[in-house]
Tab-separated table of C-alpha atoms in Angstrom:
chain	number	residue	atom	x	y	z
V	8	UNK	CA	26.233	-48.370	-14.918
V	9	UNK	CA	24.265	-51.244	-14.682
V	10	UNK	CA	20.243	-50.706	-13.526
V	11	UNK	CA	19.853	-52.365	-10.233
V	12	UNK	CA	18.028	-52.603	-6.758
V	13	UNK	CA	20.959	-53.051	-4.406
V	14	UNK	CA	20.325	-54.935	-1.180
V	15	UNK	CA	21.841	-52.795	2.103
V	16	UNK	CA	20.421	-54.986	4.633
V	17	UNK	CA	18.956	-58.555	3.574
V	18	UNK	CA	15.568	-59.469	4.988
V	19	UNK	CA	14.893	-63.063	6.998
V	20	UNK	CA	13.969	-65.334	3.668
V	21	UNK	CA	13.923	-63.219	0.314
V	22	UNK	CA	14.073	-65.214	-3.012
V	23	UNK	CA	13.098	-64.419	-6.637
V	24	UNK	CA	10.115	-66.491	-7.497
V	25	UNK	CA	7.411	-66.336	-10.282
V	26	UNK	CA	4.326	-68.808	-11.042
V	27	UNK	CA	7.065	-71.893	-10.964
V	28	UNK	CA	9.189	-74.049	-12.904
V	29	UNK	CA	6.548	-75.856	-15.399
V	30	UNK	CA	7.085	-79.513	-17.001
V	31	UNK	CA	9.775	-81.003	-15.378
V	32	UNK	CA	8.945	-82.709	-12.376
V	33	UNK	CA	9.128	-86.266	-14.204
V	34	UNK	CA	12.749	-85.275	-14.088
V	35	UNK	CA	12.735	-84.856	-10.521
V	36	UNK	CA	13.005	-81.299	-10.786
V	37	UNK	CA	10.230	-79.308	-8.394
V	38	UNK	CA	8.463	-76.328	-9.706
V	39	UNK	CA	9.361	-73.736	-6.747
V	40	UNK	CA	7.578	-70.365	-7.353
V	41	UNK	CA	5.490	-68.311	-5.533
V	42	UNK	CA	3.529	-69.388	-1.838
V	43	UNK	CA	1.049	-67.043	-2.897
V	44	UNK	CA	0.576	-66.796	-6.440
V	45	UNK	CA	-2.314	-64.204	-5.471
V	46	UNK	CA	-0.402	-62.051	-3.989
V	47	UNK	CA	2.177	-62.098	-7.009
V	48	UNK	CA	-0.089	-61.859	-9.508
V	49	UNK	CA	-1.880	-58.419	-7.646
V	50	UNK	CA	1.919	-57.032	-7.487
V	51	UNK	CA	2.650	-57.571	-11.573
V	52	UNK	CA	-0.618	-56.533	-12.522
V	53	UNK	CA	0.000	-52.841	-9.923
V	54	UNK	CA	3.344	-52.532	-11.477
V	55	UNK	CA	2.112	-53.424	-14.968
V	56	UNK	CA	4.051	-56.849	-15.593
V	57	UNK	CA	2.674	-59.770	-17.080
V	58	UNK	CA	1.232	-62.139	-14.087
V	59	UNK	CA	4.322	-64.773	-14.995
V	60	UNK	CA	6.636	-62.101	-13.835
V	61	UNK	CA	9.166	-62.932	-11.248
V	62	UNK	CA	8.945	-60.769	-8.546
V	63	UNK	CA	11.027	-60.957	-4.989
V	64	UNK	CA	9.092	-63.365	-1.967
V	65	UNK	CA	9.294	-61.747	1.382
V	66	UNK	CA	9.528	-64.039	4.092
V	67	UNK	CA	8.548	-62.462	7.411
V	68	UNK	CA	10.682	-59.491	7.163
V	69	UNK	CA	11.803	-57.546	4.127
V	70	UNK	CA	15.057	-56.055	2.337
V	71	UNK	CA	16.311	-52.315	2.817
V	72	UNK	CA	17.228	-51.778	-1.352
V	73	UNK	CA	18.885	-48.949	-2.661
V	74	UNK	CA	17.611	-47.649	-6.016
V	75	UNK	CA	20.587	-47.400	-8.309
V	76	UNK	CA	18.597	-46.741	-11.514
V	77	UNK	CA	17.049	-43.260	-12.507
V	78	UNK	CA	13.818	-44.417	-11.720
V	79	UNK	CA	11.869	-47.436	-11.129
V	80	UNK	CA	8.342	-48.498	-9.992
V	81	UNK	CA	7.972	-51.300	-7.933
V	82	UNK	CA	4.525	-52.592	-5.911
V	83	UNK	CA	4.119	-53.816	-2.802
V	84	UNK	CA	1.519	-56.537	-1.839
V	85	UNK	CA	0.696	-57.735	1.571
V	86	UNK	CA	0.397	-56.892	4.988
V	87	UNK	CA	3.578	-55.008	5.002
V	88	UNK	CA	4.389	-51.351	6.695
V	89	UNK	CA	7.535	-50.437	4.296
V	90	UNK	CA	9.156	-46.380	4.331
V	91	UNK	CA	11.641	-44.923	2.550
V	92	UNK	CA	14.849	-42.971	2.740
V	93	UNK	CA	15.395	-39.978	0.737
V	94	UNK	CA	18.860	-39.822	2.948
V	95	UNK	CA	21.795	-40.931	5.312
V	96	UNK	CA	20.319	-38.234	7.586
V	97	UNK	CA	16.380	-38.540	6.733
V	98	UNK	CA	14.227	-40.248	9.075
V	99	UNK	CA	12.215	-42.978	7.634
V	100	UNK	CA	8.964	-41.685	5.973
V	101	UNK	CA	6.196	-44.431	5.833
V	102	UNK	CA	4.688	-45.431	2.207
V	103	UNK	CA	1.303	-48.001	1.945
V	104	UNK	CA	1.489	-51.568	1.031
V	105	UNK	CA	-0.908	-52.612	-1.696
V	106	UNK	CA	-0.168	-50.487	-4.417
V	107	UNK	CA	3.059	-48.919	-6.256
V	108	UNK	CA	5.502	-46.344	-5.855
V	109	UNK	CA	8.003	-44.574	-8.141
V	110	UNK	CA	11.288	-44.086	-6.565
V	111	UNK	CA	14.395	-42.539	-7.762
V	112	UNK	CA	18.448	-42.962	-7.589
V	113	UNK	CA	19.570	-42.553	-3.785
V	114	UNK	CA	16.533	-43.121	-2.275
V	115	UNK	CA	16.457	-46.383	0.120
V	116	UNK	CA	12.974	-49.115	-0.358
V	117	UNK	CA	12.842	-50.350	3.356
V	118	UNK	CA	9.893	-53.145	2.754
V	119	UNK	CA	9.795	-54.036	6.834
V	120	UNK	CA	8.061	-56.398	8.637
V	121	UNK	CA	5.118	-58.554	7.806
V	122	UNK	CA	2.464	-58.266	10.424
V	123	UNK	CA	-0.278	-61.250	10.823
V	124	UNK	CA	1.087	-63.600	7.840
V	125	UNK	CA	4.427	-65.407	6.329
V	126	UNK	CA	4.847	-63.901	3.134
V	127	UNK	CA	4.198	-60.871	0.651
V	128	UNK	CA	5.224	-59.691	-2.556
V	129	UNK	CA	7.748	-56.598	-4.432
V	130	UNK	CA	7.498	-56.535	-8.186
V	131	UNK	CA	9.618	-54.211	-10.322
V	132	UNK	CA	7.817	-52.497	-13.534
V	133	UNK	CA	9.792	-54.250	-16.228
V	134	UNK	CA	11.038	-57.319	-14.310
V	135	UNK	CA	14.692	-58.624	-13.283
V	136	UNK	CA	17.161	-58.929	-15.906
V	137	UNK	CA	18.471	-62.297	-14.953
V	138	UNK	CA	18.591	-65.459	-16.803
V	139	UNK	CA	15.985	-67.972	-16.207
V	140	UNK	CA	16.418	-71.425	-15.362
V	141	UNK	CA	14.588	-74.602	-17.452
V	142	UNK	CA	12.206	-71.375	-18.396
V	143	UNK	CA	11.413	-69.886	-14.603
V	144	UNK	CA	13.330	-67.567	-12.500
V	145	UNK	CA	12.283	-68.977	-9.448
V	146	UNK	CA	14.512	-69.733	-6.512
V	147	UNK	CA	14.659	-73.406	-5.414
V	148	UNK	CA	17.052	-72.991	-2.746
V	149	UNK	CA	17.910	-76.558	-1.712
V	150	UNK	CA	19.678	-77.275	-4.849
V	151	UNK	CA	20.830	-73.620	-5.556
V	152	UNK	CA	19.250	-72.770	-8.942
V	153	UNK	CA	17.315	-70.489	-10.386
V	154	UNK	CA	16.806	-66.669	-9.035
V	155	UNK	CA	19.622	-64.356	-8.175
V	156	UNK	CA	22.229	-67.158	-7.524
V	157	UNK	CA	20.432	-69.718	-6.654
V	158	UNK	CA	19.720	-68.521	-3.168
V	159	UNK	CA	18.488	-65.676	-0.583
V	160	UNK	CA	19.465	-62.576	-0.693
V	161	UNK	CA	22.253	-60.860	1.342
V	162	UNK	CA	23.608	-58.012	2.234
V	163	UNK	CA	25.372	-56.212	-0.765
V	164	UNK	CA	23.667	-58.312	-3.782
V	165	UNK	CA	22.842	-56.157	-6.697
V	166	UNK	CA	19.156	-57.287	-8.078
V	167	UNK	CA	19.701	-56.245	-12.128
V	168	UNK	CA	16.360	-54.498	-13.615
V	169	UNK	CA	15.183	-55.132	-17.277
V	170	UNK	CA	14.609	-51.173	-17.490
V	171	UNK	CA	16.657	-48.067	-17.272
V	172	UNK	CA	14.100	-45.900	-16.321
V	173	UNK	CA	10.555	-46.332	-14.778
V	174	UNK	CA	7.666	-46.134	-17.749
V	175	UNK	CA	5.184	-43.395	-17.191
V	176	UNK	CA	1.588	-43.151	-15.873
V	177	UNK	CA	-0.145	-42.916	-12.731
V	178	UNK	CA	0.671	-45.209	-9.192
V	179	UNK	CA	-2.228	-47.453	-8.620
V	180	UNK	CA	-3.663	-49.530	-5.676
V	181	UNK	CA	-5.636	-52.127	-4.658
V	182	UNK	CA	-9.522	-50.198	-4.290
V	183	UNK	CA	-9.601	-52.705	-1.559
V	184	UNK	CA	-7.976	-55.913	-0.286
V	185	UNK	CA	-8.478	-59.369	-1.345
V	186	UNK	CA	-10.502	-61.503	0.266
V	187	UNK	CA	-8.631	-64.854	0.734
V	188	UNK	CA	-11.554	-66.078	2.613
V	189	UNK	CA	-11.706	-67.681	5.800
V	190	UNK	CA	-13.019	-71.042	7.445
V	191	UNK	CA	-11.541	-74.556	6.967
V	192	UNK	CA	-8.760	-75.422	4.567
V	193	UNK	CA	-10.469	-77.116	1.841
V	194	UNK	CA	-9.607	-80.589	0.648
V	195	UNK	CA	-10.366	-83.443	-1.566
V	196	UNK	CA	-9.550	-86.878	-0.391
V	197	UNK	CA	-6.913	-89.000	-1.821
V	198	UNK	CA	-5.587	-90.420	-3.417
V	199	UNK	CA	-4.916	-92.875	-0.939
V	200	UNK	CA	-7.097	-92.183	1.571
V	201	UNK	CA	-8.102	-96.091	1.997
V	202	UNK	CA	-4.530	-96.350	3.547
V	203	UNK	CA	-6.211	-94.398	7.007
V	204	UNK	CA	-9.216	-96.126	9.114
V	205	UNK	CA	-12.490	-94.752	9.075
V	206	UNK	CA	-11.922	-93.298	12.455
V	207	UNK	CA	-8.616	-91.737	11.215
V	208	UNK	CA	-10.487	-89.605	8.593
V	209	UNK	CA	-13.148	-88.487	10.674
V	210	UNK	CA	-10.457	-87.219	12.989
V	211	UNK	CA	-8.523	-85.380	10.139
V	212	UNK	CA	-11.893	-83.285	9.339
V	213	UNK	CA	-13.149	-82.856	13.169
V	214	UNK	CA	-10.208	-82.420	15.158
V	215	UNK	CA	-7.831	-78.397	14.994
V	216	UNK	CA	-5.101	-78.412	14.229
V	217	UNK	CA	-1.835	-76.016	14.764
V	218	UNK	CA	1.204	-75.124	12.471
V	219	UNK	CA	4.229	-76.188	14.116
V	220	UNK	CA	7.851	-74.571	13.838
V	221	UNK	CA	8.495	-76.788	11.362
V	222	UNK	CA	6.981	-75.046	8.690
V	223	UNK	CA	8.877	-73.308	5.279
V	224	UNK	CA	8.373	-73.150	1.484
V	225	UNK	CA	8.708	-77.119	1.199
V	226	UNK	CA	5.941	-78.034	3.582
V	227	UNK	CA	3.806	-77.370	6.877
V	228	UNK	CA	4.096	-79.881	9.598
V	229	UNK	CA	0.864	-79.869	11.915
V	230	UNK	CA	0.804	-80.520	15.066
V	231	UNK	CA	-2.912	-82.276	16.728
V	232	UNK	CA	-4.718	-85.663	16.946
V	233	UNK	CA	-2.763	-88.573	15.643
V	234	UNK	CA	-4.349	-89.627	12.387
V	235	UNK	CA	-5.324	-94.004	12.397
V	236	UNK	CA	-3.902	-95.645	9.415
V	237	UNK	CA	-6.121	-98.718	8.133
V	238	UNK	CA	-3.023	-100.726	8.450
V	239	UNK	CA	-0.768	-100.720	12.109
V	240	UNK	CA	2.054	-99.073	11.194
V	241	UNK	CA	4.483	-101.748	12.021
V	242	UNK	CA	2.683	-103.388	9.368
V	243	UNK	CA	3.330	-101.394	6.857
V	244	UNK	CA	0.485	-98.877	7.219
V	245	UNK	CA	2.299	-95.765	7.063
V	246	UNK	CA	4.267	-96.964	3.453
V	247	UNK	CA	3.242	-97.119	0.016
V	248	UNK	CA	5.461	-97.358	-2.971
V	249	UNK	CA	6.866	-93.912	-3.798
V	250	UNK	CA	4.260	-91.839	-6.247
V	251	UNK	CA	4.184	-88.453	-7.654
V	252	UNK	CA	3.694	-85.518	-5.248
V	253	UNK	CA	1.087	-82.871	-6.517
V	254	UNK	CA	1.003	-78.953	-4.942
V	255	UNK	CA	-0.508	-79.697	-1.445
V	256	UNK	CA	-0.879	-83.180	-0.997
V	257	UNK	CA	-1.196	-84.176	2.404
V	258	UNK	CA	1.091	-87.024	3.738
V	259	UNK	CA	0.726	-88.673	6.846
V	260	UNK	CA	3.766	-90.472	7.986
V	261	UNK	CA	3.938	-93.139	10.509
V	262	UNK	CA	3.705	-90.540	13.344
V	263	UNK	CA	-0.136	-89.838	12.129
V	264	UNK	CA	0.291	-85.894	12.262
V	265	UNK	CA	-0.196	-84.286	8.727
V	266	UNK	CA	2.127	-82.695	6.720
V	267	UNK	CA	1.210	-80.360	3.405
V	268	UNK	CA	3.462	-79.925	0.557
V	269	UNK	CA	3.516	-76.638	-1.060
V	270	UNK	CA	5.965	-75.246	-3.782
V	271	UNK	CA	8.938	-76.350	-2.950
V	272	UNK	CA	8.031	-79.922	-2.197
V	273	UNK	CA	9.871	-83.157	-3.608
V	274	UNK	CA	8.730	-84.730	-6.393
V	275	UNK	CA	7.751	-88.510	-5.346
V	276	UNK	CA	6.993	-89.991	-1.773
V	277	UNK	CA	6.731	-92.909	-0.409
V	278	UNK	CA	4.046	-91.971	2.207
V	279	UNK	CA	0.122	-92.307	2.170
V	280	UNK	CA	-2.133	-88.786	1.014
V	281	UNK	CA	-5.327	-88.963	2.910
V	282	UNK	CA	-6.126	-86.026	0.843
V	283	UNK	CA	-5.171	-82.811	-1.333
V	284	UNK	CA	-5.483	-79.341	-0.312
V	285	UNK	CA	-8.346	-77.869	-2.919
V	286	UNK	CA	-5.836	-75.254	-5.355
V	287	UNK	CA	-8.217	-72.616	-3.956
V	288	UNK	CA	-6.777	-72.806	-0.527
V	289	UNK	CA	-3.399	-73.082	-1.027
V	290	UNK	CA	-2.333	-68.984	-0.896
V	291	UNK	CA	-3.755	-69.280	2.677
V	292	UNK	CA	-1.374	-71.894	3.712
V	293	UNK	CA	1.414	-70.040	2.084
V	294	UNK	CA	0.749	-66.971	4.300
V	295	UNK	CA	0.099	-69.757	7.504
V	296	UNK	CA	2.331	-68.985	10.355
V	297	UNK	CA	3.565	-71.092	13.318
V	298	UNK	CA	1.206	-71.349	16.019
V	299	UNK	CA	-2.012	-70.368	13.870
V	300	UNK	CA	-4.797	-72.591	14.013
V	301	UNK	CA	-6.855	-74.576	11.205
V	302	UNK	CA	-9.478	-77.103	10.842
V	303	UNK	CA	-9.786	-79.301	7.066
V	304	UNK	CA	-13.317	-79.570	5.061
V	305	UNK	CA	-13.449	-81.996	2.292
V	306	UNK	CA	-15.075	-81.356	-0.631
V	307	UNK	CA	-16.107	-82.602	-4.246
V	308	UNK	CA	-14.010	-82.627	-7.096
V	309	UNK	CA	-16.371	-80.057	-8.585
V	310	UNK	CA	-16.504	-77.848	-5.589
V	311	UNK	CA	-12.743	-77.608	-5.731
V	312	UNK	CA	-12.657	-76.266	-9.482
V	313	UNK	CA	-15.655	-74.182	-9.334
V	314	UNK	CA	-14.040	-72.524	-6.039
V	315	UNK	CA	-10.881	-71.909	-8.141
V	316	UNK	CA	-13.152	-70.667	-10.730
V	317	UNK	CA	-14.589	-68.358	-8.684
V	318	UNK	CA	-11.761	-66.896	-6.760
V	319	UNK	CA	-9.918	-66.534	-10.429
V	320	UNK	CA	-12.974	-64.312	-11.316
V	321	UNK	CA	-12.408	-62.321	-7.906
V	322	UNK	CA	-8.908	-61.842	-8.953
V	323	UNK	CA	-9.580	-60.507	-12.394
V	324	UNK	CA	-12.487	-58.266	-10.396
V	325	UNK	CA	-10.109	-56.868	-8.220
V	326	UNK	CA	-7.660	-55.759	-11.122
V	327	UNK	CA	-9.770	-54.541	-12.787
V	328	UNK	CA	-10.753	-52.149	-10.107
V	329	UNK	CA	-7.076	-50.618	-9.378
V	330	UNK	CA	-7.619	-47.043	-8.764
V	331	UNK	CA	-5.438	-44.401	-9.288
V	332	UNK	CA	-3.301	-43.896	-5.614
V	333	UNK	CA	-1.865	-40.307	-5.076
V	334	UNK	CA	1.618	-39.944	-4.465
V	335	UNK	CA	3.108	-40.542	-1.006
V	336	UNK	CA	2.951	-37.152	0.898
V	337	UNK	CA	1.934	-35.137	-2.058
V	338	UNK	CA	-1.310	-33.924	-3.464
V	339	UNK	CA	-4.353	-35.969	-5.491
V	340	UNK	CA	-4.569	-33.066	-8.268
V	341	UNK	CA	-7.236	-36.051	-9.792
V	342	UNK	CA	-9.300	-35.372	-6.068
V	343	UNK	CA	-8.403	-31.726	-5.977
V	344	UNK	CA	-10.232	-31.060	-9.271
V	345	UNK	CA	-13.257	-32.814	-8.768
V	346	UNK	CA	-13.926	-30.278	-5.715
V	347	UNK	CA	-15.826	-27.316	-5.682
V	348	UNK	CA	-13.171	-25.362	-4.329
V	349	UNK	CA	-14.969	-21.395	-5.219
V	350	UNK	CA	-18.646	-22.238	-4.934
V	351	UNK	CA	-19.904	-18.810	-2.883
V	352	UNK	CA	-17.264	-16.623	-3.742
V	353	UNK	CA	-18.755	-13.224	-4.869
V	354	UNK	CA	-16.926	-10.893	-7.459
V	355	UNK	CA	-16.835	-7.378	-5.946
V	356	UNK	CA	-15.947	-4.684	-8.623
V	357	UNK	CA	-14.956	-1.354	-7.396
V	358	UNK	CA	-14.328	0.703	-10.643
V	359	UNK	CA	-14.092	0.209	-13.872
């Protein structure tokens, strides 16, 4: 019997993705993987995976999966409220997000709803056992490759694990959650940023902007203040000759509203960038959801890196700082020792 996480109900948008598919984008092939590569990296690391790991991106609402393997430990990351099912006749009992959980044959993962972002992450101890795609198992949907299929799960798909049984040690968890910081979206102008009038930029920095409803793993369009090009648009102003499309370069089309490019973008375009999203920020706009509200701060070269610098040494900080999390409804025996649990108790001895 194969080792597998079978999906009973399918979620809203749930695809296999790891850190993407590397090196061949000059063959017009995009590199997919994760929105949040912060999120996925916190989930491999809690189940004990190397960070490259593919692990299954939950879009708004999460799978119910039915453990058909002796045991397996998975971890949960992100603002998520899953439970589990020990039964066809047990009521839901609720587990905590940010951390990991063994579960056994039978029992029924219900990851549930995100609450106050787009995505979040399940990892498996061990990995998928499927076969990866020009090296990555990540889903690029639009052309139906990689992942399980090439596509979103549904209703009946049986995920295939890379272990029989779950490896031992203790469940850990976050000690507390990471800070994706807050404030403006941080970019760094270009590279054609002399296609937009002076005015133009100053509005792209000053002005708020919303997400709109036309928002997914490609790209975010924003809605706000129409963005001047340097050139009337019936001119030509809103063209260039098609160029190479790096993770979250900002076009602005003829209509002058921005529109960010995240994992699953194309390749080339043939629109002006006024600018690129700083890598730093970009797990905040893969967690943005429609309706939310963000302003843009640009920012030097070196500001960008040593911002990614930094936030790469928060990550490592925060793994290493994992603490051990008791199992769900049971007893810390690790807490329970540490107490003093007979201090004051007197030995009376009535004979001999």
């Amino acid at each position: 019997m194969t080792a597998a996480l079978k999906v009973v109900r399918a979620g809203l948008f749930d695809t296999l993705q790891d850190l993407g598919r590397m090196g061949f984008m000059a063959l017009g092939m995009p590199t997919a993987g994760a929105m949040d590569r912060i999120g996925l990296t916190l989930a491999n690391a809690l189940a004990g995976n190397p960070a490259s790991t593919a692990g299954l991106e939950i879009g708004v609402m999460g799978p119910d999966l039915l453990v058909e393997v002796d045991s397996v430990r998975v971890a949960l990351v992100g603002p998520l409220s899953p439970s589990l099912i020990e039964g066809p006749d047990a009521p839901p009992k609720p587990l905590e997000s940010d951390r990991s959980h063994l579960l056994k044959r039978g029992q029924i993962l219900r990851v549930g709803m995100i609450e106050g972002a787009s995505t979040a992450y399940l990892t498996v101890a061990g990995g998928f056992a499927l076969p990866p795609f020009m090296g990555s198992l990540s889903t690029y949907s639009r052309a139906g490759i990689g992942g399980f299929e090439g596509r979103k799960l549904a209703a009946g798909d049986a995920l295939p694990l890379a272990r029989e049984t779950a490896p031992g040690g203790d469940e850990r968890k976050l000690g507390q959650a990471f800070d994706y910081g807050s404030g403006p979206i941080r970019i760094v102008w270009g590279p054609q940023e002399d296609y937009f009038s002076e005015a133009g930029r100053r509005t792209f920095v000053e002005a708020e902007y919303r997400v709109s409803k036309e928002a997914d793993r490609m790209g975010i369009r924003f809605e706000g203040p129409v963005i001047e090009h340097a050139v009337a648009v019936d001119k030509g102003g809103a063209d260039i000759i098609s160029d190479g499309i790096g993770p979250g370069a900002i076009q602005v089309p003829g209509a002058g509203l921005p529109i960010v490019l995240l994992a699953d973008r194309q390749t080339v375009g043939g629109y002006p960038k006024i600018a690129t999203v700083a890598s730093v920020d970009l797990p905040r706009l893969g967690r943005l959801l429609p309706g939310q509200a963000v302003h843009f701060a640009a920012v030097a070269v070196e500001e960008a890196e040593k911002l990614r610098r930094d936030q790469e040494a928060r990550l490592q900080r925060a793994i290493a700082g994992f603490v051990v999390a008791r199992p769900a409804g049971g007893i810390d025996l690790v807490k329970l020792y540490e107490e003093n649990l007979i201090d004051g108790v007197v030995y009376d001895r009535l004979s001999d």
